[in-house]
Short mmCIF file of C-alpha atoms in Angstrom, two decimals:
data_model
loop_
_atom_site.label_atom_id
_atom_site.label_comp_id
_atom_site.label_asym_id
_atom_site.label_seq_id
_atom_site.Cartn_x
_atom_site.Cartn_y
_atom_site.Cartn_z
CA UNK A 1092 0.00 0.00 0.00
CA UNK A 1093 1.56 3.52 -1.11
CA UNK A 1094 1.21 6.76 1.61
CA UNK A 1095 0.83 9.86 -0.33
CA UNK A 1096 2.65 12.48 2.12
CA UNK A 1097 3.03 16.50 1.55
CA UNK A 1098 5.69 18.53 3.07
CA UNK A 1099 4.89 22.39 3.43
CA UNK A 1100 7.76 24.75 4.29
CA UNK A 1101 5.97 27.35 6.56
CA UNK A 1102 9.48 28.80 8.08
CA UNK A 1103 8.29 32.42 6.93
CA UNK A 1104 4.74 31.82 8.35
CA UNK A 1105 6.33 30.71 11.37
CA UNK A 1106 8.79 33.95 11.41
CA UNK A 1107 6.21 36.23 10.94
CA UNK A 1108 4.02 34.56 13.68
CA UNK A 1109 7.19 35.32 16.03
CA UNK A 1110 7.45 38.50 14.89
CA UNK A 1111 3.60 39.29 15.71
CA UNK A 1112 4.64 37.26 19.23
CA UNK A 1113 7.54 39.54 19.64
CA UNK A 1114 5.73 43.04 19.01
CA UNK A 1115 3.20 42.37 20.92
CA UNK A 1116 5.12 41.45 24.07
CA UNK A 1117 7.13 44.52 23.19
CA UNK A 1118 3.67 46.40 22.84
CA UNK A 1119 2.25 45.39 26.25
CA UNK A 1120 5.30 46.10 28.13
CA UNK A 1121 6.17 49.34 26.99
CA UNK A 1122 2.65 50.29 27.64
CA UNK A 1123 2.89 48.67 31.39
CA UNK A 1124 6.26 50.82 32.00
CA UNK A 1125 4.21 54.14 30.40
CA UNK A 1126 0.89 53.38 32.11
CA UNK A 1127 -0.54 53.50 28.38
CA UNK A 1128 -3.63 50.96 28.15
CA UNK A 1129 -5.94 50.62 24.99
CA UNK A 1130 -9.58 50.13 24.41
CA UNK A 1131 -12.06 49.89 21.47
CA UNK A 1132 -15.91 49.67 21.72
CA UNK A 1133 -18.86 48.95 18.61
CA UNK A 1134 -21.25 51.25 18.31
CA UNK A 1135 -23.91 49.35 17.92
CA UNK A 1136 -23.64 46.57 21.15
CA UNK A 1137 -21.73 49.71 22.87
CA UNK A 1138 -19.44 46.99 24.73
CA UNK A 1139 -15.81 47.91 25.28
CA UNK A 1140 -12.32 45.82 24.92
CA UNK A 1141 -9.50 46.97 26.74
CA UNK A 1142 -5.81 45.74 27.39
CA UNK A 1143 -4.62 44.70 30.50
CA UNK A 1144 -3.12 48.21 31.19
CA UNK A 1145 -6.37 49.33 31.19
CA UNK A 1146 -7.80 47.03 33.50
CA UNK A 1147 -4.70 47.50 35.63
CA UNK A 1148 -5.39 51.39 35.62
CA UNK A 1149 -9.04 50.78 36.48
CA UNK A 1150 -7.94 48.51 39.89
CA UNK A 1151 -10.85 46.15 38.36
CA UNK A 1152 -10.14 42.44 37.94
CA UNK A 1153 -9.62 40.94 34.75
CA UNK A 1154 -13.12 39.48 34.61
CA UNK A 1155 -15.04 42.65 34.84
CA UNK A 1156 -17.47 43.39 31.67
CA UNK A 1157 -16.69 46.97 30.54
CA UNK A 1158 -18.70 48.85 28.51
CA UNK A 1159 -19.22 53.03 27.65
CA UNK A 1160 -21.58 53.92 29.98
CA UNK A 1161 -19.51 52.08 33.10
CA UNK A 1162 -16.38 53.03 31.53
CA UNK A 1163 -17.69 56.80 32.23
CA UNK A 1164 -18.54 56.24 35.30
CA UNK A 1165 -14.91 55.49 36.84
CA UNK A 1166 -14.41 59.92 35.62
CA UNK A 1167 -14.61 62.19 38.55
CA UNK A 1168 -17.99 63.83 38.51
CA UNK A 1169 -17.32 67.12 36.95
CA UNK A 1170 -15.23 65.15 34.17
CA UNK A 1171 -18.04 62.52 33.20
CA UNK A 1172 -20.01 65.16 30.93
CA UNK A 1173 -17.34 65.97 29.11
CA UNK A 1174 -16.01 62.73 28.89
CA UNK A 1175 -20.17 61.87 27.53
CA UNK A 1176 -20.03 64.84 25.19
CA UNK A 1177 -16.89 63.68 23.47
CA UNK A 1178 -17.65 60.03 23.15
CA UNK A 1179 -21.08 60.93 21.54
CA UNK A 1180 -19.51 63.33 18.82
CA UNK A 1181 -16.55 60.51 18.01
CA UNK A 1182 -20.23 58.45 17.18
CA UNK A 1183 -22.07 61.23 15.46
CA UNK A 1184 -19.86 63.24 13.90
CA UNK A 1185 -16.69 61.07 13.57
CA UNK A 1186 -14.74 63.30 16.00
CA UNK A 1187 -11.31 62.62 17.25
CA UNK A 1188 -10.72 63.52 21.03
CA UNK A 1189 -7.98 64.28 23.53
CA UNK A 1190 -8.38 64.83 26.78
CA UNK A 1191 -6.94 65.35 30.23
CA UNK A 1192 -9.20 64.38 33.09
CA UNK A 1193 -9.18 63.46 36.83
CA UNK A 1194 -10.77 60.11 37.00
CA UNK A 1195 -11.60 57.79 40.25
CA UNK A 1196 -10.37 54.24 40.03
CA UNK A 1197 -12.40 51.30 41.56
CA UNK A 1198 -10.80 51.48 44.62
CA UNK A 1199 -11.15 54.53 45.00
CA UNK A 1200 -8.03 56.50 44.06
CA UNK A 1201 -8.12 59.68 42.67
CA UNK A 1202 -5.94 59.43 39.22
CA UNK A 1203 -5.31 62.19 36.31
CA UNK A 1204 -5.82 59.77 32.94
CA UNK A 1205 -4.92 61.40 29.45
CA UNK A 1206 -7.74 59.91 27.22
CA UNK A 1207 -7.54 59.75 23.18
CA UNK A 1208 -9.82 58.24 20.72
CA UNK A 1209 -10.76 58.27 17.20
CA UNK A 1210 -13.84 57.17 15.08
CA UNK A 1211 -13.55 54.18 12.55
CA UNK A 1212 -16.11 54.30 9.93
CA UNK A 1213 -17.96 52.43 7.12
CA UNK A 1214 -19.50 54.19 4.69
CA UNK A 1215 -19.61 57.47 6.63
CA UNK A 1216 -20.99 55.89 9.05
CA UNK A 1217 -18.86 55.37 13.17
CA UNK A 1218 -18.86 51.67 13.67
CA UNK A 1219 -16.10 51.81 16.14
CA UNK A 1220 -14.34 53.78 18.62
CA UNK A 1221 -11.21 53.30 19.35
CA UNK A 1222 -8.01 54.76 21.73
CA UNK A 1223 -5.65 55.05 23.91
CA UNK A 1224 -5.60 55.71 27.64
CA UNK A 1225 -2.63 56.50 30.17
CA UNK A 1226 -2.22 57.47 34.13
CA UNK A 1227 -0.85 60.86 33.54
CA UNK A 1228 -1.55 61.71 37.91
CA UNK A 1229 2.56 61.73 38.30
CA UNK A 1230 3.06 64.35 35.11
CA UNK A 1231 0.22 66.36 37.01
CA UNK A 1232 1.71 66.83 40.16
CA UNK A 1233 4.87 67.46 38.71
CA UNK A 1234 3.36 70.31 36.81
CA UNK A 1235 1.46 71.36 39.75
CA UNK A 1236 4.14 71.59 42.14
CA UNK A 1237 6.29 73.43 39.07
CA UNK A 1238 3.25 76.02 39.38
CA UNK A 1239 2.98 76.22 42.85
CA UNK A 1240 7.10 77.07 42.99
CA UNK A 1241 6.72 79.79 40.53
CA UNK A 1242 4.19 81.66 42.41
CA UNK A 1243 5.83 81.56 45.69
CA UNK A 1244 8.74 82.63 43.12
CA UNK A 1245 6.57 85.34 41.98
CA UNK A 1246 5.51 85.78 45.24
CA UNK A 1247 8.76 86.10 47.53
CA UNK A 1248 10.09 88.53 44.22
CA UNK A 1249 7.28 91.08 44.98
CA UNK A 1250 7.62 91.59 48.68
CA UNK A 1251 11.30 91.48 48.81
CA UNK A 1252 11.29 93.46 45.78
CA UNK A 1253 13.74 91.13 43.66
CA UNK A 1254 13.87 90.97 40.11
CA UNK A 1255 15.47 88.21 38.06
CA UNK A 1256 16.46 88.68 34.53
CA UNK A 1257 17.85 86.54 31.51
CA UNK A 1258 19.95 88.19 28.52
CA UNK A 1259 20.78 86.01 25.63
CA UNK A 1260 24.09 87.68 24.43
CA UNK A 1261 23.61 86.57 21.01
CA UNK A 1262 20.33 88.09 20.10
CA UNK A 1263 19.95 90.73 22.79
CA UNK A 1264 16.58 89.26 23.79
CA UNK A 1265 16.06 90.34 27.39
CA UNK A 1266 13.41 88.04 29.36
CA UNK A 1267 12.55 89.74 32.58
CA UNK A 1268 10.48 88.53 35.77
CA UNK A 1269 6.64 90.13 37.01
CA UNK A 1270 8.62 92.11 39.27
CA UNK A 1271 11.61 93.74 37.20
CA UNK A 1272 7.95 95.49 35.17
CA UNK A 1273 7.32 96.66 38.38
CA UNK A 1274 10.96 98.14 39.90
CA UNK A 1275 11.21 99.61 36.40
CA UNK A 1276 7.92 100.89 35.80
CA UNK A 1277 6.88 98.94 32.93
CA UNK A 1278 3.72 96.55 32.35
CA UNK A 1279 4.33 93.57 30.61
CA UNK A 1280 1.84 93.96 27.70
CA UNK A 1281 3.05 97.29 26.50
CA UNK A 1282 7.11 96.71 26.77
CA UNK A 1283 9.18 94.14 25.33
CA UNK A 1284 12.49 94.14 27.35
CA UNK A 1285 15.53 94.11 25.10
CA UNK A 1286 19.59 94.90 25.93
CA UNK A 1287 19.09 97.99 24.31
CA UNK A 1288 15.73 99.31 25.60
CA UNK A 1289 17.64 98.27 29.15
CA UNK A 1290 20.75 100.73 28.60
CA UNK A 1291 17.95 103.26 27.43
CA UNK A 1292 16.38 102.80 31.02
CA UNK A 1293 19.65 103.69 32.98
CA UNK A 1294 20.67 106.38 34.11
CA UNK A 1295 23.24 108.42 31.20
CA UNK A 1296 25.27 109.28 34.13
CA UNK A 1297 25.46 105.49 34.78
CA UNK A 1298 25.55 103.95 31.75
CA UNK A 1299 29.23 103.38 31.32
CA UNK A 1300 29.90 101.97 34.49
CA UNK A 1301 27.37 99.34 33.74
CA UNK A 1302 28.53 98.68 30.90
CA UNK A 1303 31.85 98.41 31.69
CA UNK A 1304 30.58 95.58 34.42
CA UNK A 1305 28.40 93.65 31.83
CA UNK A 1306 31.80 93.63 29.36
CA UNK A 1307 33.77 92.07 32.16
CA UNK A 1308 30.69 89.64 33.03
CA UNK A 1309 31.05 88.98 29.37
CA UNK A 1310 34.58 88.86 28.29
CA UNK A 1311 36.45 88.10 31.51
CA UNK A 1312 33.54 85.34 33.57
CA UNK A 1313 33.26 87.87 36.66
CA UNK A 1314 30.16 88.58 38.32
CA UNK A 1315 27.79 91.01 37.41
CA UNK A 1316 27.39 93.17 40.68
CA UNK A 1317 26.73 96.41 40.53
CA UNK A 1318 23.93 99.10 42.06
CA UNK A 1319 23.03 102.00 39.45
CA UNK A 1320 20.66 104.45 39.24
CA UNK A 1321 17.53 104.29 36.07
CA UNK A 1322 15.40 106.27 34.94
CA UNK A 1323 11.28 105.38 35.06
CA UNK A 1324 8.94 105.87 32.27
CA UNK A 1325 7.87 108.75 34.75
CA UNK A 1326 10.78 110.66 35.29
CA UNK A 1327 11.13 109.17 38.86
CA UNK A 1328 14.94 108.43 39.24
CA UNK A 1329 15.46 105.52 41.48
CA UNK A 1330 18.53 102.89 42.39
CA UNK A 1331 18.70 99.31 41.60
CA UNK A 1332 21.34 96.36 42.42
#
């Protein structure tokens, strides 16, 4: 009796299943070290899929069911409308969104979440929605502590009544704090500091002492220390250091 056998080489099928293997580990990993998680939802049945990140983010179990009206639910309360609002154009209209929100996890704890999605449709028509989603709470207190440091900056420069200044030596551009406007005389939305404007604010009498001191600030890397006298938009003569 004769065996009629086939032999199939499938090494690139196999290589390219790897490969899909291999990106996908990479995919799910990167997004666990970013706190990036992905979801898509149909329109029609209205239930959601999401990646494990997302889950994770959540603090829900593996087994629970999302869907879009739930998934709104987890957004802090004055987030949820706008969170409703966007979700329902993306369906509509076909509307991309992106959007920062503070968010309340299962457990309980109070996140910031950075939430993106974008309509897929047939015919003109949103079948799908589809995105990305990411714990952005660390980012936010960084930024809000940033803030918070640059008006007790703002703050400490007005009652002690210190300035601080930048000069790029190249270009002459001149970037001065709230409170150099306010020892000179100046509001910030009528004057636009420059190196030059500055020597036109000192005093003539002045003016080549100070410059001599910025030249050997310049040329010779000594400090720039010096008290002078200027010249407000006013007339008022007063003295600076």
């Amino acid at each position: 009796t004769a065996t009629l056998n086939f032999l199939s080489d499938i090494t690139q099928r196999k290589q390219a299943e790897e490969k899909i293997i291999r990106s996908e580990t990479l995919l799910r990993e990167t997004g666990e070290m970013a706190k990036i998680g992905g979801w898509e939802f149909d329109v029609e049945t209205m239930e959601q899929v999401w990646t494990e990140e997302t889950y994770r983010i959540h603090e829900v179990g593996f087994d629970y069911k999302p869907n879009v009206e739930n998934g709104i639910d987890f957004y802090a309360p004055e987030a949820k409308p706008v969170m409703r609002q966007a979700v329902q154009r993306a369906i509509d209209h076909g509307e991309p969104f992106d959007l920062e929100l503070p968010f309340i996890t299962a457990k309980g704890t109070r996140l910031w979440v950075h939430a993106i999605g974008k309509a897929i449709q047939k015919d003109g028509k949103t079948i799908k929605v589809s995105g990305t989603f990411q714990d952005i709470t660390e980012r936010k207190k960084t930024e809000e502590a940033l803030r918070k440091s640059e008006e007790h900056l703002k703050e400490a420069q007005r009652v002690g009544h210190l300035g601080s200044w930048d000069l790029n030596v190249v270009t002459g551009d001149l970037q001065w704090s709230d409170e150099c406007y306010r020892i000179y005389g100046f509001r910030p939305q009528e004057f636009v500091p420059t190196y030059e404007k500055f020597r036109s604010i000192v005093h003539p009498e002045d003016l080549g002492f100070v410059q001599e001191q910025v030249d050997a600030a310049l040329n010779n890397d000594k400090h720039y220390d010096v008290d002078f006298r200027f010249v407000r938009p006013n007339g008022e003569i007063g003295w600076i250091h």
